[in-house]
PDB file of C-alpha atoms in Angstrom:
ATOM      1  CA  HIS A   1     -15.896 -34.275-143.737  1.00 41.00           C
ATOM      2  CA  THR A   2     -16.798 -37.758-144.814  1.00 45.00           C
ATOM      3  CA  SER A   3     -15.502 -40.994-143.351  1.00 44.00           C
ATOM      4  CA  PRO A   4     -11.958 -41.870-144.429  1.00 48.00           C
ATOM      5  CA  HIS A   5     -13.227 -44.987-146.197  1.00 48.00           C
ATOM      6  CA  PRO A   6     -16.722 -45.725-147.563  1.00 51.00           C
ATOM      7  CA  ALA A   7     -16.822 -49.089-145.742  1.00 51.00           C
ATOM      8  CA  PHE A   8     -16.529 -47.377-142.342  1.00 51.00           C
ATOM      9  CA  THR A   9     -19.611 -47.756-140.219  1.00 59.00           C
ATOM     10  CA  PRO A  10     -20.522 -44.973-137.770  1.00 60.00           C
ATOM     11  CA  THR A  11     -18.926 -47.038-134.977  1.00 64.00           C
ATOM     12  CA  LEU A  12     -15.700 -47.652-136.895  1.00 59.00           C
ATOM     13  CA  SER A  13     -15.604 -44.021-137.972  1.00 66.00           C
ATOM     14  CA  SER A  14     -15.981 -42.923-134.359  1.00 71.00           C
ATOM     15  CA  SER A  15     -13.214 -45.293-133.253  1.00 76.00           C
ATOM     16  CA  TRP A  16     -10.946 -43.983-136.002  1.00 76.00           C
ATOM     17  CA  ARG A  17     -11.589 -40.357-135.015  1.00 75.00           C
ATOM     18  CA  LYS A  18     -10.967 -41.098-131.341  1.00 75.00           C
ATOM     19  CA  SER A  19      -7.675 -42.837-132.091  1.00 81.00           C
ATOM     20  CA  VAL A  20      -6.462 -39.904-134.195  1.00 83.00           C
ATOM     21  CA  LEU A  21      -7.739 -37.229-131.800  1.00 85.00           C
ATOM     22  CA  SER A  22      -6.293 -38.936-128.728  1.00 84.00           C
ATOM     23  CA  SER A  23      -2.864 -37.589-129.685  1.00 87.00           C
ATOM     24  CA  TYR A  24      -4.084 -34.046-128.849  1.00 91.00           C
ATOM     25  CA  ASP A  25      -4.529 -32.462-125.429  1.00 94.00           C
ATOM     26  CA  LEU A  26      -7.529 -30.361-126.471  1.00 95.00           C
ATOM     27  CA  VAL A  27     -10.147 -30.878-129.170  1.00 93.00           C
ATOM     28  CA  LEU A  28     -12.984 -28.477-130.043  1.00 92.00           C
ATOM     29  CA  THR A  29     -15.957 -30.138-131.691  1.00 90.00           C
ATOM     30  CA  GLY A  30     -18.887 -28.830-133.693  1.00 89.00           C
ATOM     31  CA  HIS A  31     -21.511 -30.790-131.749  1.00 92.00           C
ATOM     32  CA  HIS A  32     -24.749 -28.836-131.397  1.00 93.00           C
ATOM     33  CA  LEU A  33     -28.042 -29.130-129.533  1.00 93.00           C
ATOM     34  CA  SER A  34     -29.630 -31.545-132.017  1.00 92.00           C
ATOM     35  CA  ASP A  35     -26.661 -33.918-131.607  1.00 93.00           C
ATOM     36  CA  SER A  36     -27.224 -33.891-127.867  1.00 95.00           C
ATOM     37  CA  VAL A  37     -30.969 -34.537-128.225  1.00 95.00           C
ATOM     38  CA  GLU A  38     -30.260 -37.450-130.564  1.00 95.00           C
ATOM     39  CA  SER A  39     -28.023 -38.931-127.854  1.00 95.00           C
ATOM     40  CA  GLN A  40     -30.773 -38.560-125.255  1.00 95.00           C
ATOM     41  CA  ILE A  41     -33.324 -40.263-127.504  1.00 96.00           C
ATOM     42  CA  LEU A  42     -30.948 -43.145-128.228  1.00 96.00           C
ATOM     43  CA  LYS A  43     -30.373 -43.542-124.489  1.00 95.00           C
ATOM     44  CA  LEU A  44     -34.144 -43.652-123.936  1.00 94.00           C
ATOM     45  CA  GLY A  45     -34.311 -46.464-126.460  1.00 94.00           C
ATOM     46  CA  ARG A  46     -31.642 -48.389-124.568  1.00 95.00           C
ATOM     47  CA  GLY A  47     -33.574 -47.962-121.318  1.00 95.00           C
ATOM     48  CA  VAL A  48     -31.002 -46.021-119.298  1.00 93.00           C
ATOM     49  CA  SER A  49     -31.828 -44.822-115.805  1.00 90.00           C
ATOM     50  CA  ILE A  50     -33.090 -41.278-115.271  1.00 87.00           C
ATOM     51  CA  LEU A  51     -29.712 -40.355-113.761  1.00 88.00           C
ATOM     52  CA  ASN A  52     -27.979 -41.161-117.058  1.00 90.00           C
ATOM     53  CA  LEU A  53     -30.504 -39.519-119.351  1.00 90.00           C
ATOM     54  CA  HIS A  54     -28.230 -36.681-120.365  1.00 90.00           C
ATOM     55  CA  GLY A  55     -27.053 -35.671-123.796  1.00 93.00           C
ATOM     56  CA  ILE A  56     -23.553 -34.785-124.881  1.00 94.00           C
ATOM     57  CA  LYS A  57     -21.598 -33.030-122.152  1.00 93.00           C
ATOM     58  CA  PRO A  58     -20.124 -29.585-122.945  1.00 95.00           C
ATOM     59  CA  VAL A  59     -16.730 -30.720-121.597  1.00 97.00           C
ATOM     60  CA  SER A  60     -15.330 -34.205-121.200  1.00 95.00           C
ATOM     61  CA  CYS A  61     -11.953 -35.820-120.784  1.00 94.00           C
ATOM     62  CA  ILE A  62     -11.293 -39.119-122.530  1.00 90.00           C
ATOM     63  CA  ASN A  63      -7.924 -40.816-122.190  1.00 88.00           C
ATOM     64  CA  GLY A  64      -6.162 -37.550-121.403  1.00 91.00           C
ATOM     65  CA  THR A  65      -7.769 -35.563-124.223  1.00 93.00           C
ATOM     66  CA  THR A  66     -10.149 -32.750-123.240  1.00 95.00           C
ATOM     67  CA  TYR A  67     -13.096 -32.279-125.595  1.00 95.00           C
ATOM     68  CA  LEU A  68     -14.830 -28.901-125.607  1.00 97.00           C
ATOM     69  CA  ARG A  69     -18.187 -28.535-127.313  1.00 96.00           C
ATOM     70  CA  PRO A  70     -18.850 -24.785-127.433  1.00 95.00           C
ATOM     71  CA  PHE A  71     -22.020 -25.121-129.557  1.00 94.00           C
ATOM     72  CA  ILE A  72     -23.729 -27.897-127.595  1.00 95.00           C
ATOM     73  CA  ASN A  73     -26.540 -25.563-126.473  1.00 92.00           C
ATOM     74  CA  VAL A  74     -26.953 -23.944-129.897  1.00 92.00           C
ATOM     75  CA  GLY A  75     -29.459 -25.239-132.412  1.00 87.00           C
ATOM     76  CA  LYS A  76     -28.249 -26.572-135.745  1.00 85.00           C
ATOM     77  CA  GLU A  77     -30.367 -24.078-137.682  1.00 84.00           C
ATOM     78  CA  VAL A  78     -28.887 -21.169-135.714  1.00 86.00           C
ATOM     79  CA  LEU A  79     -25.395 -22.377-136.607  1.00 86.00           C
ATOM     80  CA  ARG A  80     -26.347 -22.724-140.268  1.00 83.00           C
ATOM     81  CA  GLU A  81     -27.731 -19.190-140.336  1.00 84.00           C
ATOM     82  CA  TYR A  82     -24.713 -17.731-138.557  1.00 83.00           C
ATOM     83  CA  LEU A  83     -21.960 -19.522-140.428  1.00 80.00           C
ATOM     84  CA  GLU A  84     -21.208 -18.782-144.035  1.00 73.00           C
ATOM     85  CA  PRO A  85     -22.217 -21.580-146.428  1.00 70.00           C
ATOM     86  CA  ASP A  86     -18.604 -22.440-147.217  1.00 70.00           C
ATOM     87  CA  VAL A  87     -17.792 -22.772-143.484  1.00 71.00           C
ATOM     88  CA  TYR A  88     -20.694 -24.969-142.404  1.00 68.00           C
ATOM     89  CA  SER A  89     -20.446 -28.533-143.627  1.00 69.00           C
ATOM     90  CA  GLU A  90     -22.205 -31.728-142.757  1.00 72.00           C
ATOM     91  CA  ASP A  91     -21.012 -35.307-143.056  1.00 71.00           C
ATOM     92  CA  GLU A  92     -22.703 -36.809-146.129  1.00 71.00           C
ATOM     93  CA  SER A  93     -23.344 -40.051-144.239  1.00 70.00           C
ATOM     94  CA  ASN A  94     -25.673 -38.180-141.840  1.00 75.00           C
ATOM     95  CA  GLY A  95     -28.423 -38.401-144.444  1.00 72.00           C
ATOM     96  CA  ASP A  96     -28.184 -42.164-144.930  1.00 72.00           C
ATOM     97  CA  GLU A  97     -30.682 -43.870-142.632  1.00 74.00           C
ATOM     98  CA  ARG A  98     -29.109 -47.249-143.414  1.00 71.00           C
ATOM     99  CA  LYS A  99     -26.009 -46.155-141.479  1.00 73.00           C
ATOM    100  CA  GLY A 100     -27.245 -46.460-137.948  1.00 83.00           C
ATOM    101  CA  LYS A 101     -30.022 -45.619-135.527  1.00 91.00           C
ATOM    102  CA  ARG A 102     -28.768 -42.061-135.005  1.00 91.00           C
ATOM    103  CA  ASN A 103     -29.462 -41.201-138.627  1.00 90.00           C
ATOM    104  CA  TRP A 104     -32.984 -42.590-138.349  1.00 93.00           C
ATOM    105  CA  VAL A 105     -33.542 -40.510-135.193  1.00 94.00           C
ATOM    106  CA  ARG A 106     -32.092 -37.443-136.931  1.00 92.00           C
ATOM    107  CA  ASN A 107     -33.832 -37.763-140.301  1.00 91.00           C
ATOM    108  CA  ARG A 108     -37.161 -39.319-139.425  1.00 92.00           C
ATOM    109  CA  LEU A 109     -38.092 -39.193-135.766  1.00 94.00           C
ATOM    110  CA  LEU A 110     -36.871 -35.679-134.907  1.00 94.00           C
ATOM    111  CA  LYS A 111     -37.925 -34.264-138.261  1.00 92.00           C
ATOM    112  CA  ASP A 112     -41.479 -35.545-137.792  1.00 95.00           C
ATOM    113  CA  TRP A 113     -41.498 -34.546-134.124  1.00 95.00           C
ATOM    114  CA  ARG A 114     -40.444 -30.980-134.991  1.00 93.00           C
ATOM    115  CA  ALA A 115     -43.377 -30.745-137.394  1.00 94.00           C
ATOM    116  CA  VAL A 116     -45.784 -30.955-134.452  1.00 96.00           C
ATOM    117  CA  GLU A 117     -43.536 -29.679-131.638  1.00 93.00           C
ATOM    118  CA  HIS A 118     -41.216 -27.041-133.104  1.00 89.00           C
ATOM    119  CA  ASP A 119     -39.175 -26.519-129.922  1.00 91.00           C
ATOM    120  CA  ILE A 120     -38.565 -30.183-129.048  1.00 93.00           C
ATOM    121  CA  GLU A 121     -34.791 -29.634-128.689  1.00 91.00           C
ATOM    122  CA  ARG A 122     -35.349 -26.955-126.062  1.00 90.00           C
ATOM    123  CA  LYS A 123     -37.644 -29.302-124.146  1.00 92.00           C
ATOM    124  CA  PHE A 124     -35.000 -32.018-124.143  1.00 91.00           C
ATOM    125  CA  GLY A 125     -32.524 -29.379-122.955  1.00 88.00           C
ATOM    126  CA  ASN A 126     -34.855 -28.625-120.038  1.00 90.00           C
ATOM    127  CA  LEU A 127     -35.040 -32.341-119.287  1.00 89.00           C
ATOM    128  CA  GLU A 128     -31.252 -32.478-119.205  1.00 87.00           C
ATOM    129  CA  GLU A 129     -31.156 -29.651-116.643  1.00 89.00           C
ATOM    130  CA  GLU A 130     -33.607 -31.588-114.453  1.00 90.00           C
ATOM    131  CA  VAL A 131     -31.516 -34.745-114.784  1.00 88.00           C
ATOM    132  CA  GLU A 132     -28.460 -32.790-113.642  1.00 88.00           C
ATOM    133  CA  GLU A 133     -30.392 -31.528-110.598  1.00 91.00           C
ATOM    134  CA  PHE A 134     -31.333 -35.143-109.742  1.00 88.00           C
ATOM    135  CA  ARG A 135     -27.711 -36.223-110.095  1.00 87.00           C
ATOM    136  CA  GLU A 136     -26.503 -33.428-107.819  1.00 89.00           C
ATOM    137  CA  PHE A 137     -29.143 -34.363-105.241  1.00 89.00           C
ATOM    138  CA  PHE A 138     -28.181 -38.034-105.245  1.00 85.00           C
ATOM    139  CA  ASP A 139     -24.444 -37.275-105.205  1.00 85.00           C
ATOM    140  CA  LYS A 140     -24.803 -35.460-101.865  1.00 78.00           C
TER     141      LYS A 140
END
């Protein structure tokens, strides 16, 4: 589950995955709640509007490929506990803070935040529900 080439950056790796996966009609991903929270935090850092302050969507369609994320509301630790050790795997590059802002958010910011606010992911999930309510209101 590592990048196909050590020189791949997270952006290049993502582009490579998307190009390969675009040949499929349906893709199931292993994204979980922490992934979604990381996305929200990165969006905060970019200064997005409140209407775009959502995490990873449970279902999306990109260039004709439907992506389903059945674990997007499940915490990473819950998945680790549920899945057998030989089934759960994590990309080795996720631990390298030199490989992008997301890794810093994942390994420093959220780790430290959890130490003082153990249910921070749930709170970001609540924020996402409120954002969706705002979007529905403004779409009327």
